[in-house]
Coordinates of C-alpha atoms in Angstrom, one line a residue:
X1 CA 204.8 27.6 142.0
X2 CA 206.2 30.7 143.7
X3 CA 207.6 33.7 141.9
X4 CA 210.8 35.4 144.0
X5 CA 212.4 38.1 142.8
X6 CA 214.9 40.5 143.7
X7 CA 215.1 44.1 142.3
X8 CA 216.1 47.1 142.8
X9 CA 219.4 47.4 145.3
X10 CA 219.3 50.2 147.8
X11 CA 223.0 51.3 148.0
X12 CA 222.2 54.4 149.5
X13 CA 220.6 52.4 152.7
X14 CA 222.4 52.4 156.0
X15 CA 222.6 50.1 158.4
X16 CA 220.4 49.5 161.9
X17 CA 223.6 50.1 163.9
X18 CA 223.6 49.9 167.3
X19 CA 220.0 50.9 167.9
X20 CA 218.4 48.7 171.1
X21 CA 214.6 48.9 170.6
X22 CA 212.5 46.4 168.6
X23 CA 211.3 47.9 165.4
X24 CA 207.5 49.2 165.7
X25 CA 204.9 48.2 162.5
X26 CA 201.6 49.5 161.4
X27 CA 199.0 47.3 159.2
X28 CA 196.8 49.4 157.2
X29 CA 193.9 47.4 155.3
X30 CA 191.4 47.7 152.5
X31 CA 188.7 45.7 151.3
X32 CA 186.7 42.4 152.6
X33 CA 186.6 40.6 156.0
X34 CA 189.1 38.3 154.5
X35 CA 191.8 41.0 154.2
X36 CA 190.9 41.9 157.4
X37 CA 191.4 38.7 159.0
X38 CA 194.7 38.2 157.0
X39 CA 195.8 41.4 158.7
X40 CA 195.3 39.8 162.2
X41 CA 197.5 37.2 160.6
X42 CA 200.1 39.4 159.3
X43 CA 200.3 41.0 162.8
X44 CA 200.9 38.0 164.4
X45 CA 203.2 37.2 162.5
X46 CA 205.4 40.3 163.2
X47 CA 204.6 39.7 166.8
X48 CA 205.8 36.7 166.7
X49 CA 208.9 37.7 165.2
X50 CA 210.1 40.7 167.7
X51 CA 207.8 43.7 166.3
X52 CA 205.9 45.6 168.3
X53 CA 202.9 47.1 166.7
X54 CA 203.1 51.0 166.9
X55 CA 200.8 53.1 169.1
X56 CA 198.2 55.0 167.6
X57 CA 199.8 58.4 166.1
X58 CA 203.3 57.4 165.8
X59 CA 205.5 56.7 162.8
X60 CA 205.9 52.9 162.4
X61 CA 209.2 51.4 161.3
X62 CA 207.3 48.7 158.8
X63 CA 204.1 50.1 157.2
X64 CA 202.4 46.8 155.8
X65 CA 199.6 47.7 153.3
X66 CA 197.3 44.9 153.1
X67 CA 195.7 45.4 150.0
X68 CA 192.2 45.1 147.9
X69 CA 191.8 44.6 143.8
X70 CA 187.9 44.7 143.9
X71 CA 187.3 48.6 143.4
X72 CA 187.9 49.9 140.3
X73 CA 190.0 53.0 142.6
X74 CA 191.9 50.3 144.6
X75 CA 194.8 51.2 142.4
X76 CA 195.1 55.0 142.9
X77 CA 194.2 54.9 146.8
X78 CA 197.2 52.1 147.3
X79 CA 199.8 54.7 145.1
X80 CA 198.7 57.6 146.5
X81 CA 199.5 56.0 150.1
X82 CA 202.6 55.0 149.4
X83 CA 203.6 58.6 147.4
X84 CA 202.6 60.5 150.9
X85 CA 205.1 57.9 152.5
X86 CA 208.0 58.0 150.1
X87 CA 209.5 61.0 151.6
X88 CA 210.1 59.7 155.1
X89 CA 211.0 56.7 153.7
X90 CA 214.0 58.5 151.9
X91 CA 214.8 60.0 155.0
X92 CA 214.9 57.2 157.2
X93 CA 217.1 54.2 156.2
X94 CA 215.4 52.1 158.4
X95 CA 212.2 52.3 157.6
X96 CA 210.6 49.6 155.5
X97 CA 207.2 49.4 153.4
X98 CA 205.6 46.3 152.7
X99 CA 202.5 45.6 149.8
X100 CA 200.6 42.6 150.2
X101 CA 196.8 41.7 149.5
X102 CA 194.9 41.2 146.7
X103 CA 196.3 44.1 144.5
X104 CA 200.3 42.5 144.9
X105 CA 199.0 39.2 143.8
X106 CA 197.5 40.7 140.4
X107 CA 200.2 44.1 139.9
X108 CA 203.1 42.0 141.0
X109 CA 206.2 43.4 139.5
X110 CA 204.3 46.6 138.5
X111 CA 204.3 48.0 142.3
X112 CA 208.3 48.4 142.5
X113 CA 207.9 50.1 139.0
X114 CA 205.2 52.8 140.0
X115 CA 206.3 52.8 143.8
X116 CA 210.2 51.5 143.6
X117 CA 210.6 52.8 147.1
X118 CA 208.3 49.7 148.5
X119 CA 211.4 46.9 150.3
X120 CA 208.7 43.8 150.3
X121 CA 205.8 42.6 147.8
X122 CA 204.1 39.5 148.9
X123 CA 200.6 37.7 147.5
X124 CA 197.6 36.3 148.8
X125 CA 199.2 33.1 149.3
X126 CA 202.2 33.5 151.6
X127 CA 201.9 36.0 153.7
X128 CA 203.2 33.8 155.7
X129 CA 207.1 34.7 154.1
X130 CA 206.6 38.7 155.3
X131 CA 208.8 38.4 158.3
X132 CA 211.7 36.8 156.0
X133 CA 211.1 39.0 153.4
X134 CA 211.6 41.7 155.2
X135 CA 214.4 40.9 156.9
X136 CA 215.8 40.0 154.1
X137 CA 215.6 42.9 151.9
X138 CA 216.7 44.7 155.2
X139 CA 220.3 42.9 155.0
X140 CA 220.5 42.7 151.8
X141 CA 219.6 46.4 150.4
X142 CA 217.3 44.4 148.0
X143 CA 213.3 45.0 147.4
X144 CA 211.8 42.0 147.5
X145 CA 209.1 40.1 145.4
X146 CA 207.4 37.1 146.5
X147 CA 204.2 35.7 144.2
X148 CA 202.9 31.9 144.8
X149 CA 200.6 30.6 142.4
X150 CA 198.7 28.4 145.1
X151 CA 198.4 28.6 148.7
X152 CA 201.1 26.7 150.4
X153 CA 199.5 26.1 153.7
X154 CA 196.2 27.1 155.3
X155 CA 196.4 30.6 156.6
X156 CA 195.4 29.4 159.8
X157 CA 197.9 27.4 160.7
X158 CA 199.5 31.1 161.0
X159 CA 200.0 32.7 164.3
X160 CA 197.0 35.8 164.2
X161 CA 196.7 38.6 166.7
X162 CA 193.3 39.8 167.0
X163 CA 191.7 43.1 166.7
X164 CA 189.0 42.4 169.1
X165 CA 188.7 40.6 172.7
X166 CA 185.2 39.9 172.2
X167 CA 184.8 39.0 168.8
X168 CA 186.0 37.0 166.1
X169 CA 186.8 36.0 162.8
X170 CA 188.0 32.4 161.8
X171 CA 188.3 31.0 158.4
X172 CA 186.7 27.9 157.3
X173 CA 187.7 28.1 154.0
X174 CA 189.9 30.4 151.0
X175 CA 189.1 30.9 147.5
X176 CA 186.1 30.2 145.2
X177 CA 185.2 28.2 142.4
X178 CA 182.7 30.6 141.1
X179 CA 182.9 32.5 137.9
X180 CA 181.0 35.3 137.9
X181 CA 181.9 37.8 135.2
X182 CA 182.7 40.4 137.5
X183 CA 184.8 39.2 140.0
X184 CA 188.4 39.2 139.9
X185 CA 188.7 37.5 143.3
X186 CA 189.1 33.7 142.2
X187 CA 192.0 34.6 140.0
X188 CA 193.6 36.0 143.2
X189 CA 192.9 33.8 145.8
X190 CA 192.2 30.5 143.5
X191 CA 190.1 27.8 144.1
X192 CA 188.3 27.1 146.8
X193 CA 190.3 25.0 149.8
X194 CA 188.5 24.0 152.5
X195 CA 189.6 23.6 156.1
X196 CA 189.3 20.4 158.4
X197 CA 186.2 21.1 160.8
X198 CA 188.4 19.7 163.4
X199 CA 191.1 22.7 162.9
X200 CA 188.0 24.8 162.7
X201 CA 186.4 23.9 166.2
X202 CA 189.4 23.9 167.7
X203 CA 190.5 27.8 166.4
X204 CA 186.9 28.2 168.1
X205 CA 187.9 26.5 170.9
X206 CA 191.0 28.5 171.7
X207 CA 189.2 31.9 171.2
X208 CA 186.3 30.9 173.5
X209 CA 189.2 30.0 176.2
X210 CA 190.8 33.3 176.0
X211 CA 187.0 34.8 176.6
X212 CA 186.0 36.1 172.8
X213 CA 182.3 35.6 172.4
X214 CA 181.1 35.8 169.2
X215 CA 182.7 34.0 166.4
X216 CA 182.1 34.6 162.6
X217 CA 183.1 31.8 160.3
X218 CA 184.5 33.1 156.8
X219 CA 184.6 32.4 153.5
X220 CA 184.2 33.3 150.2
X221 CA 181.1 31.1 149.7
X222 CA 180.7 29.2 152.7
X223 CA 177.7 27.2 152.2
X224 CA 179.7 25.6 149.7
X225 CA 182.0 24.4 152.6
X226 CA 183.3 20.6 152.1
X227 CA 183.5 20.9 148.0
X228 CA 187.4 20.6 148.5
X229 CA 187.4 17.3 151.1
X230 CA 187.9 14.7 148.6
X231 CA 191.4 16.2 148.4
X232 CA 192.2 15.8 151.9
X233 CA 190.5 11.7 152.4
X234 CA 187.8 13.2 153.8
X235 CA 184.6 12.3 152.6
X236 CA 182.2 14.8 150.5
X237 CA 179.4 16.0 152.9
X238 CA 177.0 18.5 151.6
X239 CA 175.8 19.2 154.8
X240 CA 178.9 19.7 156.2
X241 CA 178.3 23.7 156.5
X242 CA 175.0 22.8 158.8
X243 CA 176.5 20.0 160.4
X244 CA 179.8 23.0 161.4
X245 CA 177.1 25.4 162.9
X246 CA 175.6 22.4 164.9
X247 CA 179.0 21.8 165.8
X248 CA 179.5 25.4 167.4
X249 CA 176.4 25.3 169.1
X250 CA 177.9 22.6 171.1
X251 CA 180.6 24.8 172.5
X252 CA 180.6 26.2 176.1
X253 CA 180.9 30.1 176.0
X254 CA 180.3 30.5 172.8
X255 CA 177.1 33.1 172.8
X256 CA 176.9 34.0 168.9
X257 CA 177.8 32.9 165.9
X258 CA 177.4 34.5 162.4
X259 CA 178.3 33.5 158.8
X260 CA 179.5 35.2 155.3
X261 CA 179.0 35.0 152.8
X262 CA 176.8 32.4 151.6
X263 CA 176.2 32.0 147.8
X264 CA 172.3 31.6 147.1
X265 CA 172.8 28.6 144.4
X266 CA 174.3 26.2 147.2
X267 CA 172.1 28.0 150.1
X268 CA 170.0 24.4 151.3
X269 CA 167.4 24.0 153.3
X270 CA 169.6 22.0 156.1
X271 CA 171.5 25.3 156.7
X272 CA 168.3 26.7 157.3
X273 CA 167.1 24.3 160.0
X274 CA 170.7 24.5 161.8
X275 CA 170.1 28.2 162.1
X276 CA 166.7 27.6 163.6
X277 CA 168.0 25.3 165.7
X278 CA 171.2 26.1 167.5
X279 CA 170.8 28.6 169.9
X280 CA 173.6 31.0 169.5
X281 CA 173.7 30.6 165.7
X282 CA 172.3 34.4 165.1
X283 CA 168.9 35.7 163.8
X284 CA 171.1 37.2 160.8
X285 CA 172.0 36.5 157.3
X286 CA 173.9 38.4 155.0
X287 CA 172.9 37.1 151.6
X288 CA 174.5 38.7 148.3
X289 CA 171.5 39.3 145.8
X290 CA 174.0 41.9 143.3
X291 CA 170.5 42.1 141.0
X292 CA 167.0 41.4 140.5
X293 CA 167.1 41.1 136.8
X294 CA 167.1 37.2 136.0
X295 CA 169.1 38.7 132.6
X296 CA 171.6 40.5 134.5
X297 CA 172.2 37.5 136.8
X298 CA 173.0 35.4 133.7
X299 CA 175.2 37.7 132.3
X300 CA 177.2 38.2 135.7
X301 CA 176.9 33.8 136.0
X302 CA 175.2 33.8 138.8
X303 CA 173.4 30.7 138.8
X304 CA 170.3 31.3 140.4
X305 CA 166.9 33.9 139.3
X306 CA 165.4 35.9 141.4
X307 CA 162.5 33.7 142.7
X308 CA 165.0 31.1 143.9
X309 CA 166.4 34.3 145.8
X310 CA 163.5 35.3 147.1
X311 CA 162.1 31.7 148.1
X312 CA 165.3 31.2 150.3
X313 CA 164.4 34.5 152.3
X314 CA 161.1 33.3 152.7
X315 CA 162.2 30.4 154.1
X316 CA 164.6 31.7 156.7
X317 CA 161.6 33.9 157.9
X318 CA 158.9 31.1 157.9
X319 CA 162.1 29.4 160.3
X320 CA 163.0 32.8 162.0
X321 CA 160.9 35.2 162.1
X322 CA 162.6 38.0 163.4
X323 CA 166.0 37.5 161.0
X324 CA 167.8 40.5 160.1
X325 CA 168.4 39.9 156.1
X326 CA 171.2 42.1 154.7
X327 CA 172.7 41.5 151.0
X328 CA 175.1 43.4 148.2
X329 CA 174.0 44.9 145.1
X330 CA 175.9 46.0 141.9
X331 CA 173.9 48.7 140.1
X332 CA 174.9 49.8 136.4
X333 CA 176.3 45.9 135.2
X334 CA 177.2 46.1 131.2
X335 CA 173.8 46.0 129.6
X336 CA 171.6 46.6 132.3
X337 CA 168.3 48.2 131.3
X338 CA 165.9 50.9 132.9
X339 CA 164.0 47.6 132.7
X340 CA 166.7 45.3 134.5
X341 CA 167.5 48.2 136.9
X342 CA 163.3 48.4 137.9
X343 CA 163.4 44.5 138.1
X344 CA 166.5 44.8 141.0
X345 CA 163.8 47.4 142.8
X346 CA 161.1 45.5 142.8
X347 CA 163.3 42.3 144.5
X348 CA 164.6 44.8 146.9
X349 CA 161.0 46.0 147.8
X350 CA 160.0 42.1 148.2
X351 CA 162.7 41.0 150.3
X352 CA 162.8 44.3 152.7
X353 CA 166.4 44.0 153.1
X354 CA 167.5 45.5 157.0
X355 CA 170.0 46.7 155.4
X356 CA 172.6 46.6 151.6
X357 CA 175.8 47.6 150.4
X358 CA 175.4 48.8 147.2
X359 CA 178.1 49.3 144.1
X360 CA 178.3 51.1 141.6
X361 CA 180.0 48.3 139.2
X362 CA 183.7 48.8 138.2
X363 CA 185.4 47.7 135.4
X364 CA 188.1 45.5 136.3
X365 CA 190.8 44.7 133.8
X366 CA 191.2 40.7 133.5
X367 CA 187.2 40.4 134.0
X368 CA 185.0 39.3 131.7
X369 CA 182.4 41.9 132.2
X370 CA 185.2 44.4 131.1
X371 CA 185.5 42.7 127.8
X372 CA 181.5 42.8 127.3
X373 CA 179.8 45.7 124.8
X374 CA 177.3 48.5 126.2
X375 CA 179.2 49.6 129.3
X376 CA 176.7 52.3 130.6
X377 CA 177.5 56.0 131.0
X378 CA 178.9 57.0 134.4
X379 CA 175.8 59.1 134.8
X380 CA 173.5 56.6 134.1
X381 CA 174.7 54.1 136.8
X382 CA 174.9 57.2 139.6
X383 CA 171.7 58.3 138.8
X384 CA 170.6 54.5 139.5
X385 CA 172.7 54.1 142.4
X386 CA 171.0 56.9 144.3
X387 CA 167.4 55.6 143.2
X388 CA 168.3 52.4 144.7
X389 CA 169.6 54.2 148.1
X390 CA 166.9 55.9 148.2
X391 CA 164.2 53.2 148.0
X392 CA 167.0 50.8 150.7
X393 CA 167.3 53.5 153.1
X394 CA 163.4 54.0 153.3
X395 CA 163.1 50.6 153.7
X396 CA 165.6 50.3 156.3
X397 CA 164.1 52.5 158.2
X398 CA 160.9 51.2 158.2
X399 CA 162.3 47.5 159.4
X400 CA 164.4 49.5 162.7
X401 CA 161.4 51.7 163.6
X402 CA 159.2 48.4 163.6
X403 CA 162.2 47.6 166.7
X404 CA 160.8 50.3 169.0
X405 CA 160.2 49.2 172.4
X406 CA 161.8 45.6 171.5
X407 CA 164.3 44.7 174.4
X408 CA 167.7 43.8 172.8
X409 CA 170.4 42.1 174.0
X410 CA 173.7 44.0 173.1
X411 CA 177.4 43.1 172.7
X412 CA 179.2 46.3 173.7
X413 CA 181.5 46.8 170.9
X414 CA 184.6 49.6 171.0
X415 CA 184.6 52.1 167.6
X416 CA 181.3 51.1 167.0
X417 CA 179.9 54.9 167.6
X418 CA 181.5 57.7 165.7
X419 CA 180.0 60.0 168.1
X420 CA 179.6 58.2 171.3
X421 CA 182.0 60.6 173.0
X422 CA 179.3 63.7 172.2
X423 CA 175.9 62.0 172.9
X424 CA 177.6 60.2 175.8
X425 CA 176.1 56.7 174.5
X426 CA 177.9 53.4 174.1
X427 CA 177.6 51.6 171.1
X428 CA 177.6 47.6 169.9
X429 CA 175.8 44.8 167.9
X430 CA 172.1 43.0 168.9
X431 CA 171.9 39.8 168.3
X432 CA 170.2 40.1 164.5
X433 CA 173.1 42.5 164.2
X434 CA 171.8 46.0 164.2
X435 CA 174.0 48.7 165.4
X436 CA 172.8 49.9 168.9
X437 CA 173.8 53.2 170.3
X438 CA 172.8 53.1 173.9
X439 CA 172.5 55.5 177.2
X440 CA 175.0 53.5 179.6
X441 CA 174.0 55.4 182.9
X442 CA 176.4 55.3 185.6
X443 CA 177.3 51.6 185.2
X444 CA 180.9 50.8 184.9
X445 CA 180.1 49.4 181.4
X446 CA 183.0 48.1 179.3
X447 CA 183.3 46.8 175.5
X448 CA 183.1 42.9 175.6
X449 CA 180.4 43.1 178.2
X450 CA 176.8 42.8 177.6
X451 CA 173.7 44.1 178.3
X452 CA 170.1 44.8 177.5
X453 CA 167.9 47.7 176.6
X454 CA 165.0 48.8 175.3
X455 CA 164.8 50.4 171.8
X456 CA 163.9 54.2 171.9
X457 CA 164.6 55.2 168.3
X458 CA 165.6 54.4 165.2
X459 CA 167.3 55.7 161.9
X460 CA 168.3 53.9 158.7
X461 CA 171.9 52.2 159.9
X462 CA 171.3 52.4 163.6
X463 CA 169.0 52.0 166.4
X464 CA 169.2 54.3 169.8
X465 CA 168.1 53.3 173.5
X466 CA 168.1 56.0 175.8
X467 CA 166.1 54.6 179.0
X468 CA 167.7 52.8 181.6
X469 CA 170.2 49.8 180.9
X470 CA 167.7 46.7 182.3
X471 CA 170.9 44.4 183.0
X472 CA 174.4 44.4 182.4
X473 CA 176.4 41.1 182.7
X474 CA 180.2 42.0 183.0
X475 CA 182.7 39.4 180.8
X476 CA 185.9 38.1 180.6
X477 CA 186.0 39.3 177.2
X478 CA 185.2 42.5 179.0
X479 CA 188.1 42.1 181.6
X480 CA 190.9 41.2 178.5
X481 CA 189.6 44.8 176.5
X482 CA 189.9 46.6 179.3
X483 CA 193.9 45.1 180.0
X484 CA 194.8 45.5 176.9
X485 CA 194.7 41.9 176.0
X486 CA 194.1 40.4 172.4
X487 CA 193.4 36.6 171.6
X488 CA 196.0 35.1 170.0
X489 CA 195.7 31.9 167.7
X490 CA 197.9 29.7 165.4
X491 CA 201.1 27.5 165.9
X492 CA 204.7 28.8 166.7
X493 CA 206.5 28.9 163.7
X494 CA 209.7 28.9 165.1
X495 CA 210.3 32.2 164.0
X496 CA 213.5 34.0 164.5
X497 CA 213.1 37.4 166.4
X498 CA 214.4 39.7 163.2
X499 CA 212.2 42.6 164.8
X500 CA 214.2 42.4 167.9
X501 CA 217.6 44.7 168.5
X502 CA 220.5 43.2 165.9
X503 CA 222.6 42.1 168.7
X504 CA 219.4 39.3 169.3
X505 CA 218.8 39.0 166.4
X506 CA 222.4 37.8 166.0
X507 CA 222.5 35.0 167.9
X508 CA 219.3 33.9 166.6
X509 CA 220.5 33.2 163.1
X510 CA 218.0 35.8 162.1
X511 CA 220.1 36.6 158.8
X512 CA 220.4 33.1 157.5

């Protein structure tokens, strides 16, 4: 089912007139990979339709907030956003302001209320309509609403312009059909749908072509991959997530590939040996844990204790012994005890984690662990949080001085280094995906390309490599960042150009 409404008329809104330029837009996102992806999505999308994305500074005509529920401040940063925008959005008739994500699907009706000067509301499941939603409320002075209940089509299928010329994301699946107790996300996003690996290798394809050289395949649990085939006549394959990383191992040009998130109750032994075995599948998992307490992990439904946790790490690490294991942690869950809380240090100490992000946990209304009894003091949890960063970042440490004098391979990444521009370094990802800040010399060095280095030094979230660069391989990925030139993926939609100038847009039945 989709919900459309209209509210809210704008009588006071004039007209485009006669003005000859295409209409810029800006995408400003929060939360997971997933909204991050959908973003590329969403700017394809516009591209598609005649927008041109703004430069970097400048006001946008279309500000599109793609936006995340997860955080218990999700709320106030999205309001507070759109309050600093309302003024110039009084101003200028022709500006429009879209809300999308995660936090549209669950507030719904309730942004036009707090924020009535938003023109579009969209969900999770058609973000797809944005374009014709826009337009519309555009023509017809109208704030637009636009909720479906279940996705309509796999976001894919969507045309997606890409953030990065080197790296990618691409979706093997949406949705989950877990129920832990303190996750809104499968209420948003629904169950879990999974995409044909033919759609998938060939989304891999296309990206490779265009010169992108890593690929991450996304989901919300995606050793679970294949749960949802009986619905589309293809058999039920619980390999199917090993036999998809095989599957990319086969692919010319293809140097890396990386996974998230897997869920540790479905993580099998198969996916391990695929790991091991295909070559550009890389040393790295990301694996949430969110506690060591086999209490707490019941009472969140996660179905698995921590010695099945720790027996998968110890697994990967008999298979590959140099993996870089990251995970997620909730500190301060309804009930949790000093004892609970030492039981999550003690797995953290076992596993020696490279790295974690940790949470404080949030109440989220429509949760069950909002509903539960002994919700712990605010103090309580902080004071916990920073005994567990404490203990992480030790750790962390620890594991990237063990890297001195390594010799890395690096993907040179751009934005990677805050303060590249002061220490004169370039920054990107090894292979077990460490951050690596490195001396570039006098090589004409560009992101996409790659090189290695030796490890000089090392500090909780990075690495540093000042000698020498010992080789530098220029790339094609490294030729399309320095033109300007994103990968593009999806089908045509057919889309009429409502971000071109009206007189185009005209005689493309734009309005219809």
């Amino acid at each position: 089912m989709i919900v459309v409404t209209s509210m809210m008329a704008r009588e006071d809104e004039a007209s485009t007139g006669a003005d000859a330029r295409p209409r810029t837009y800006q995408v400003r996102t929060y939360g997971c990979q997933m909204n991050v992806h959908d973003s590329e999505r969403l700017a394809g999308l516009l591209d598609a339709a005649g927008y041109v994305r703004a430069a970097d500074g400048t006001d946008a005509d279309i500000v599109v907030f793609n936006t995340c529920a997860v955080r218990e401040n999700a709320d106030n940063k999205l309001y507070g956003n759109l309050s600093h925008l309302a003024p110039r959005r009084s101003a200028d008739p022709n500006m429009q302001i879209a809300v999308g994500g995660c936090l549209a699907q669950k507030d719904r009706d309730a942004v036009l209320t707090k924020a009535p000067w938003v023109d579009v509301v969209f969900g999770t499941h058609n973000i797809g309509s944005l374009p014709v939603l826009l337009e519309r409320a555009r023509h017809q002075r109208v704030a637009q609403v636009e909720i479906a209940e279940a996705l309509q089509e796999f976001p894919s299928a969507l045309p997606a312009s890409r953030e990065s010329a080197y790296a990618a994301w691409v979706s093997i699946s949406v949705g989950c059909n877990n129920t832990c107790t303190f996750c809104i996300v499968p209420s948003l996003r629904g169950k879990e749908v999974d995409r044909r690996p033919g759609d998938i290798l060939a989304e891999v394809q296309t990206l490779v072509d265009q010169g992108v050289l890593e690929i991450t395949l996304l989901g919300q649990n995606v050793n679970a991959y294949g749960v949802s085939f009986a619905d589309q006549d293809i058999p039920r394959n619980r390999g199917a997530f090993a036999d998809l990383l095989r599957a990319c191992g086969r692919i010319d040009g293809l140097e890396r590939v990386r996974f998230t998130s897997p869920h540790p109750a479905e993580f099998t032994d198969d996916v391990i040996e695929a790991m091991a075995a295909t070559p550009n599948v890389c040393p790295t998992l990301h694996m949430p844990l969110q506690s060591g307490s086999d209490r707490i992990l019941k009472a969140m439904r996660r179905s698995y204790r921590a010695e099945r946790y720790l027996g998968i790490i110890d697994r990967v690490r008999a298979a590959i012994p140099h993996a870089a294991i990251t995970t997620d942690i909730i500190v301060g869950f309804p009930g949790e005890t000093e004892e609970d809380f030492q039981a999550t240090l003690d797995v953290v100490r076992q596993a020696r984690f490279a790295g974690a992000f940790t949470f404080q946990y949030s109440k989220r209304p429509g949760t069950p662990a909002a509903e539960l009894p002994d919700q712990l003091p605010k103090a309580v949890v902080t004071e916990r949080y920073q005994r567990l960063i404490a203990l992480q970042e030790e750790i962390s440490w620890q594991e990237n001085k063990a890297q001195i004098g390594s010799t890395v391979e690096v993907l040179v990444a751009a934005g990677e280094g805050r303060k590249d521009a002061a220490t004169a370094r370039m920054s990107g990802r090894a292979r077990d995906g460490r951050l690596v800040h490195f001396a570039p010399g006098q090589a004409d060095i560009r992101p996409g390309d790659v090189v290695t280095t030796v490890i000089t030094g090392a500090a909780p979230h990075h690495l540093t490599a000042d000698g020498a660069v010992r080789s530098h391989r220029r790339t094609r990925a490294g030729d399309a960042h320095a033109a300007g030139q994103r990968p593009v993926t999806g089908v045509g939609l057919g889309m009429p150009g409502v971000g071109a100038p009206p007189a185009a847009a005209a005689t493309s039945g734009c309005a219809r």
